[in-house]
XYZ file of N, CA, C and O in Angstrom:
452
model
N 17.721 -54.264 -13.069
C 18.442 -55.520 -13.165
C 17.658 -56.566 -12.368
O 17.283 -56.342 -11.230
N 17.449 -57.714 -12.976
C 16.717 -58.806 -12.353
C 17.660 -59.994 -12.183
O 18.477 -60.278 -13.063
N 17.530 -60.694 -11.074
C 18.444 -61.796 -10.786
C 18.376 -62.895 -11.848
O 19.407 -63.434 -12.258
N 17.193 -63.231 -12.303
C 17.063 -64.310 -13.277
C 17.614 -63.939 -14.651
O 18.050 -64.808 -15.402
N 17.615 -62.668 -14.973
C 18.102 -62.248 -16.292
C 19.489 -61.593 -16.226
O 19.875 -60.878 -17.145
N 20.245 -61.886 -15.184
C 21.563 -61.271 -15.031
C 22.482 -61.597 -16.210
O 23.335 -60.796 -16.595
N 22.302 -62.744 -16.824
C 23.110 -63.110 -17.975
C 22.970 -62.135 -19.127
O 23.938 -61.838 -19.837
N 21.765 -61.608 -19.325
C 21.552 -60.620 -20.375
C 22.329 -59.348 -20.078
O 22.897 -58.725 -20.989
N 22.379 -58.975 -18.804
C 23.157 -57.796 -18.407
C 24.656 -58.037 -18.600
O 25.375 -57.155 -19.071
N 25.120 -59.222 -18.239
C 26.531 -59.555 -18.429
C 26.900 -59.480 -19.908
O 27.935 -58.920 -20.273
N 26.064 -60.040 -20.747
C 26.325 -60.022 -22.181
C 26.396 -58.594 -22.706
O 27.313 -58.239 -23.446
N 25.454 -57.768 -22.284
C 25.410 -56.369 -22.729
C 26.680 -55.627 -22.320
O 27.272 -54.888 -23.106
N 27.133 -55.838 -21.104
C 28.291 -55.119 -20.573
C 29.603 -55.592 -21.202
O 30.503 -54.797 -21.437
N 29.703 -56.881 -21.524
C 30.982 -57.449 -21.956
C 31.128 -57.640 -23.461
O 32.234 -57.868 -23.946
N 30.047 -57.553 -24.215
C 30.109 -57.933 -25.634
C 31.098 -57.106 -26.447
O 31.779 -57.650 -27.318
N 31.218 -55.820 -26.196
C 32.151 -54.993 -26.979
C 33.608 -55.380 -26.713
O 34.435 -55.385 -27.630
N 33.916 -55.722 -25.486
C 35.279 -56.103 -25.122
C 35.720 -57.370 -25.849
O 36.893 -57.538 -26.186
N 34.765 -58.271 -26.117
C 35.066 -59.565 -26.737
C 34.533 -59.677 -28.162
O 34.352 -60.787 -28.664
N 34.255 -58.548 -28.798
C 33.742 -58.538 -30.181
C 32.523 -59.449 -30.335
O 32.383 -60.167 -31.318
N 31.655 -59.419 -29.313
C 30.417 -60.190 -29.358
C 30.550 -61.637 -28.924
O 29.549 -62.347 -28.828
N 31.749 -62.111 -28.643
C 31.950 -63.519 -28.269
C 31.829 -63.699 -26.748
O 32.802 -63.970 -26.045
N 30.600 -63.538 -26.259
C 30.267 -63.719 -24.837
C 29.105 -64.703 -24.807
O 28.066 -64.453 -25.418
N 29.288 -65.823 -24.114
C 28.335 -66.930 -24.209
C 27.845 -67.380 -22.831
O 28.635 -67.449 -21.890
N 26.568 -67.746 -22.741
C 26.064 -68.344 -21.504
C 26.435 -69.823 -21.450
O 26.182 -70.573 -22.400
N 27.091 -70.237 -20.417
C 27.364 -71.617 -20.039
C 28.326 -72.390 -20.936
O 29.034 -73.262 -20.459
N 28.367 -72.118 -22.227
C 29.164 -72.967 -23.120
C 29.553 -72.203 -24.375
O 28.745 -71.471 -24.939
N 30.778 -72.423 -24.819
C 31.231 -71.934 -26.125
C 31.731 -73.146 -26.902
O 32.404 -74.015 -26.343
N 31.392 -73.214 -28.143
C 31.795 -74.352 -28.970
C 33.305 -74.499 -29.052
O 34.054 -73.535 -28.873
N 33.751 -75.702 -29.363
C 35.179 -75.977 -29.446
C 35.876 -75.176 -30.537
O 37.072 -74.932 -30.465
N 35.130 -74.757 -31.544
C 35.720 -73.997 -32.644
C 35.601 -72.483 -32.449
O 35.891 -71.716 -33.359
N 35.198 -72.043 -31.267
C 35.069 -70.609 -30.984
C 36.453 -69.969 -30.935
O 37.316 -70.403 -30.166
N 36.683 -68.935 -31.749
C 38.006 -68.301 -31.733
C 38.210 -67.468 -30.460
O 37.306 -66.769 -30.008
N 39.394 -67.585 -29.896
C 39.747 -66.784 -28.715
C 40.158 -65.394 -29.174
O 40.621 -65.225 -30.300
N 39.979 -64.396 -28.333
C 39.468 -64.475 -26.971
C 37.943 -64.487 -26.939
O 37.286 -63.959 -27.825
N 37.424 -65.083 -25.870
C 35.985 -65.078 -25.633
C 35.729 -65.241 -24.141
O 36.650 -65.531 -23.370
N 34.473 -65.048 -23.744
C 34.077 -65.192 -22.343
C 32.851 -66.083 -22.257
O 31.980 -66.056 -23.133
N 32.796 -66.868 -21.198
C 31.651 -67.720 -20.896
C 31.209 -67.381 -19.478
O 32.043 -67.239 -18.582
N 29.896 -67.223 -19.294
C 29.393 -66.893 -17.958
C 28.348 -67.893 -17.504
O 27.684 -68.540 -18.307
N 28.246 -68.032 -16.187
C 27.256 -68.890 -15.543
C 26.636 -68.146 -14.374
O 27.342 -67.473 -13.624
N 25.339 -68.284 -14.229
C 24.674 -67.822 -13.006
C 24.724 -69.004 -12.057
O 24.094 -70.026 -12.276
N 25.514 -68.886 -11.001
C 25.740 -70.007 -10.101
C 24.685 -70.137 -9.017
O 24.351 -71.250 -8.616
N 24.164 -69.010 -8.536
C 23.171 -69.064 -7.456
C 22.460 -67.723 -7.329
O 23.014 -66.679 -7.670
N 21.244 -67.808 -6.830
C 20.485 -66.623 -6.434
C 20.021 -66.863 -5.008
O 19.459 -67.909 -4.698
N 20.308 -65.901 -4.131
C 19.810 -65.983 -2.764
C 19.029 -64.714 -2.449
O 19.307 -63.647 -3.012
N 18.062 -64.854 -1.562
C 17.252 -63.707 -1.150
C 17.312 -63.545 0.361
O 17.278 -64.522 1.104
N 17.387 -62.286 0.761
C 17.264 -61.935 2.169
C 15.993 -61.120 2.322
O 15.840 -60.073 1.690
N 15.087 -61.624 3.141
C 13.799 -60.975 3.324
C 13.804 -60.120 4.582
O 14.424 -60.461 5.582
N 13.088 -59.004 4.500
C 12.797 -58.229 5.697
C 11.281 -58.036 5.736
O 10.552 -58.654 4.970
N 10.822 -57.169 6.571
C 9.385 -57.000 6.772
C 8.640 -56.616 5.495
O 7.547 -57.121 5.230
N 9.215 -55.761 4.691
C 8.491 -55.208 3.548
C 8.928 -55.721 2.184
O 8.173 -55.648 1.223
N 10.158 -56.197 2.071
C 10.674 -56.536 0.744
C 11.819 -57.535 0.885
O 11.995 -58.137 1.941
N 12.590 -57.685 -0.139
C 13.749 -58.562 -0.105
C 14.853 -57.988 -0.995
O 14.608 -57.156 -1.852
N 16.065 -58.484 -0.752
C 17.223 -58.149 -1.583
C 17.729 -59.454 -2.183
O 17.815 -60.469 -1.491
N 18.044 -59.419 -3.473
C 18.574 -60.603 -4.134
C 20.075 -60.455 -4.352
O 20.554 -59.377 -4.702
N 20.790 -61.543 -4.147
C 22.215 -61.616 -4.411
C 22.424 -62.703 -5.454
O 21.947 -63.820 -5.299
N 23.125 -62.356 -6.507
C 23.386 -63.299 -7.585
C 24.879 -63.621 -7.611
O 25.713 -62.711 -7.583
N 25.194 -64.893 -7.637
C 26.573 -65.334 -7.784
C 26.776 -65.718 -9.245
O 26.009 -66.516 -9.790
N 27.775 -65.122 -9.877
C 28.073 -65.431 -11.272
C 29.549 -65.779 -11.418
O 30.406 -65.257 -10.701
N 29.822 -66.660 -12.368
C 31.186 -67.021 -12.707
C 31.480 -66.663 -14.147
O 30.622 -66.829 -15.017
N 32.658 -66.143 -14.379
C 33.093 -65.780 -15.728
C 34.398 -66.496 -16.036
O 35.325 -66.489 -15.221
N 34.461 -67.097 -17.215
C 35.696 -67.686 -17.716
C 36.149 -66.860 -18.905
O 35.404 -66.697 -19.875
N 37.349 -66.343 -18.822
C 37.929 -65.544 -19.896
C 39.000 -66.414 -20.554
O 39.935 -66.872 -19.887
N 38.842 -66.640 -21.854
C 39.697 -67.577 -22.578
C 40.512 -66.831 -23.625
O 39.967 -66.020 -24.383
N 41.814 -67.116 -23.667
C 42.703 -66.464 -24.629
C 43.820 -67.424 -25.041
O 44.140 -68.361 -24.312
N 44.429 -67.149 -26.167
C 45.602 -67.907 -26.619
C 46.877 -67.412 -25.959
O 47.920 -68.041 -26.091
N 46.804 -66.285 -25.259
C 47.969 -65.657 -24.647
C 47.693 -65.387 -23.171
O 46.641 -64.850 -22.820
N 48.658 -65.734 -22.324
C 48.509 -65.464 -20.893
C 48.381 -63.971 -20.628
O 47.519 -63.531 -19.872
N 49.225 -63.166 -21.267
C 49.200 -61.713 -21.053
C 47.850 -61.128 -21.465
O 47.295 -60.277 -20.766
N 47.311 -61.584 -22.590
C 46.008 -61.084 -23.036
C 44.910 -61.515 -22.069
O 44.004 -60.735 -21.769
N 44.982 -62.739 -21.567
C 43.976 -63.217 -20.616
C 43.961 -62.340 -19.362
O 42.897 -61.975 -18.863
N 45.138 -61.987 -18.857
C 45.236 -61.116 -17.681
C 44.697 -59.725 -17.994
O 43.922 -59.146 -17.218
N 45.086 -59.182 -19.130
C 44.619 -57.848 -19.528
C 43.094 -57.816 -19.653
O 42.444 -56.892 -19.161
N 42.522 -58.835 -20.272
C 41.066 -58.899 -20.404
C 40.393 -59.061 -19.040
O 39.360 -58.456 -18.769
N 40.990 -59.870 -18.171
C 40.421 -60.061 -16.830
C 40.375 -58.746 -16.063
O 39.398 -58.448 -15.371
N 41.425 -57.953 -16.180
C 41.442 -56.655 -15.506
C 40.363 -55.729 -16.062
O 39.683 -55.030 -15.308
N 40.181 -55.727 -17.378
C 39.137 -54.895 -17.989
C 37.744 -55.390 -17.605
O 36.848 -54.587 -17.334
N 37.560 -56.712 -17.580
C 36.272 -57.274 -17.152
C 35.984 -56.860 -15.719
O 34.864 -56.449 -15.388
N 36.984 -56.961 -14.853
C 36.796 -56.587 -13.453
C 36.366 -55.132 -13.326
O 35.443 -54.812 -12.574
N 37.002 -54.244 -14.077
C 36.614 -52.832 -14.063
C 35.162 -52.654 -14.516
O 34.396 -51.909 -13.901
N 34.779 -53.323 -15.596
C 33.406 -53.213 -16.101
C 32.387 -53.794 -15.118
O 31.310 -53.221 -14.923
N 32.728 -54.911 -14.509
C 31.800 -55.526 -13.550
C 31.540 -54.594 -12.372
O 30.406 -54.467 -11.915
N 32.596 -53.939 -11.886
C 32.433 -53.013 -10.764
C 31.678 -51.756 -11.173
O 30.766 -51.319 -10.475
N 32.051 -51.178 -12.300
C 31.468 -49.887 -12.686
C 30.061 -49.997 -13.259
O 29.221 -49.125 -13.020
N 29.770 -51.054 -13.993
C 28.470 -51.165 -14.673
C 27.439 -51.977 -13.899
O 26.244 -51.725 -13.992
N 27.899 -52.981 -13.146
C 26.954 -53.868 -12.459
C 27.087 -53.843 -10.941
O 26.395 -54.586 -10.251
N 28.000 -53.011 -10.421
C 28.239 -52.922 -8.975
C 28.576 -54.297 -8.377
O 28.175 -54.634 -7.262
N 29.293 -55.088 -9.138
C 29.645 -56.441 -8.710
C 30.852 -56.411 -7.785
O 31.716 -55.550 -7.908
N 30.885 -57.383 -6.875
C 32.010 -57.550 -5.960
C 32.689 -58.889 -6.267
O 32.031 -59.930 -6.238
N 33.991 -58.837 -6.559
C 34.704 -60.090 -6.809
C 34.823 -60.859 -5.498
O 35.194 -60.291 -4.471
N 34.506 -62.148 -5.548
C 34.631 -62.988 -4.363
C 35.779 -63.978 -4.478
O 36.298 -64.445 -3.468
N 36.193 -64.285 -5.704
C 37.353 -65.147 -5.892
C 37.806 -65.083 -7.348
O 37.066 -64.644 -8.226
N 39.032 -65.529 -7.568
C 39.583 -65.593 -8.922
C 40.611 -66.714 -8.969
O 41.242 -67.043 -7.966
N 40.751 -67.292 -10.141
C 41.734 -68.348 -10.350
C 42.147 -68.358 -11.809
O 41.663 -67.552 -12.612
N 43.038 -69.277 -12.131
C 43.475 -69.371 -13.513
C 43.810 -70.812 -13.837
O 44.052 -71.628 -12.947
N 43.817 -71.099 -15.132
C 44.111 -72.455 -15.592
C 44.709 -72.389 -16.988
O 44.629 -71.360 -17.663
N 45.276 -73.519 -17.386
C 45.776 -73.672 -18.746
C 45.251 -75.003 -19.260
O 45.404 -76.038 -18.597
N 44.595 -74.988 -20.409
C 44.084 -76.211 -21.023
C 45.124 -76.702 -22.021
O 45.277 -76.142 -23.113
N 45.855 -77.727 -21.655
C 46.971 -78.220 -22.459
C 46.517 -78.679 -23.842
O 47.136 -78.337 -24.853
N 45.445 -79.443 -23.902
C 44.986 -79.972 -25.193
C 44.586 -78.859 -26.154
O 44.812 -78.964 -27.357
N 43.967 -77.819 -25.624
C 43.494 -76.720 -26.468
C 44.495 -75.557 -26.546
O 44.293 -74.624 -27.315
N 45.526 -75.595 -25.718
C 46.546 -74.543 -25.666
C 45.934 -73.158 -25.437
O 46.213 -72.205 -26.153
N 45.089 -73.084 -24.406
C 44.436 -71.817 -24.071
C 44.630 -71.505 -22.586
O 44.744 -72.401 -21.758
N 44.675 -70.208 -22.309
C 44.772 -69.705 -20.943
C 43.391 -69.259 -20.499
O 42.656 -68.632 -21.264
N 43.051 -69.566 -19.259
C 41.718 -69.262 -18.734
C 41.861 -68.498 -17.428
O 42.600 -68.926 -16.527
N 41.169 -67.385 -17.345
C 41.035 -66.636 -16.093
C 39.615 -66.851 -15.590
O 38.648 -66.637 -16.337
N 39.470 -67.315 -14.359
C 38.164 -67.575 -13.745
C 37.873 -66.485 -12.724
O 38.639 -66.329 -11.763
N 36.808 -65.732 -12.929
C 36.422 -64.663 -12.018
C 35.035 -64.959 -11.467
O 34.123 -65.296 -12.227
N 34.862 -64.809 -10.157
C 33.572 -65.065 -9.518
C 33.117 -63.821 -8.770
O 33.908 -63.209 -8.038
N 31.850 -63.488 -8.962
C 31.299 -62.234 -8.438
C 29.988 -62.470 -7.699
O 29.259 -63.421 -7.974
N 29.722 -61.538 -6.805
C 28.417 -61.419 -6.175
C 27.832 -60.075 -6.602
O 28.530 -59.040 -6.570
N 26.566 -60.086 -7.021
C 25.908 -58.879 -7.500
C 24.589 -58.714 -6.760
O 23.795 -59.659 -6.686
N 24.358 -57.525 -6.219
C 23.068 -57.209 -5.590
C 22.141 -56.699 -6.677
O 22.522 -55.825 -7.462
N 20.927 -57.235 -6.732
C 19.976 -56.751 -7.737
C 18.862 -55.961 -7.085
O 18.689 -55.983 -5.896
């Protein structure tokens, strides 16, 4: 796993859960829910004498037409992030987009690469 290509890993891990509707940074307005959008927010490195460790901060938005489905998908995403990518959740939130009538679960993770 490489910090710069973490998005490819996220897509690979999550695509089956969302029937392939996993997008980097943006999903079109006509994208049918449910779907997920991810962002690589930051990469930091800690150096020691011989090498370094990279930490990647990523954000995931899980979008659904149903609050219950959004929560269910968020729980499954969290399980996959921990088991497949050794990710640690650092925060989570939720929103409702009134104009689009969609529920959004926002999950933020730190991943060691």
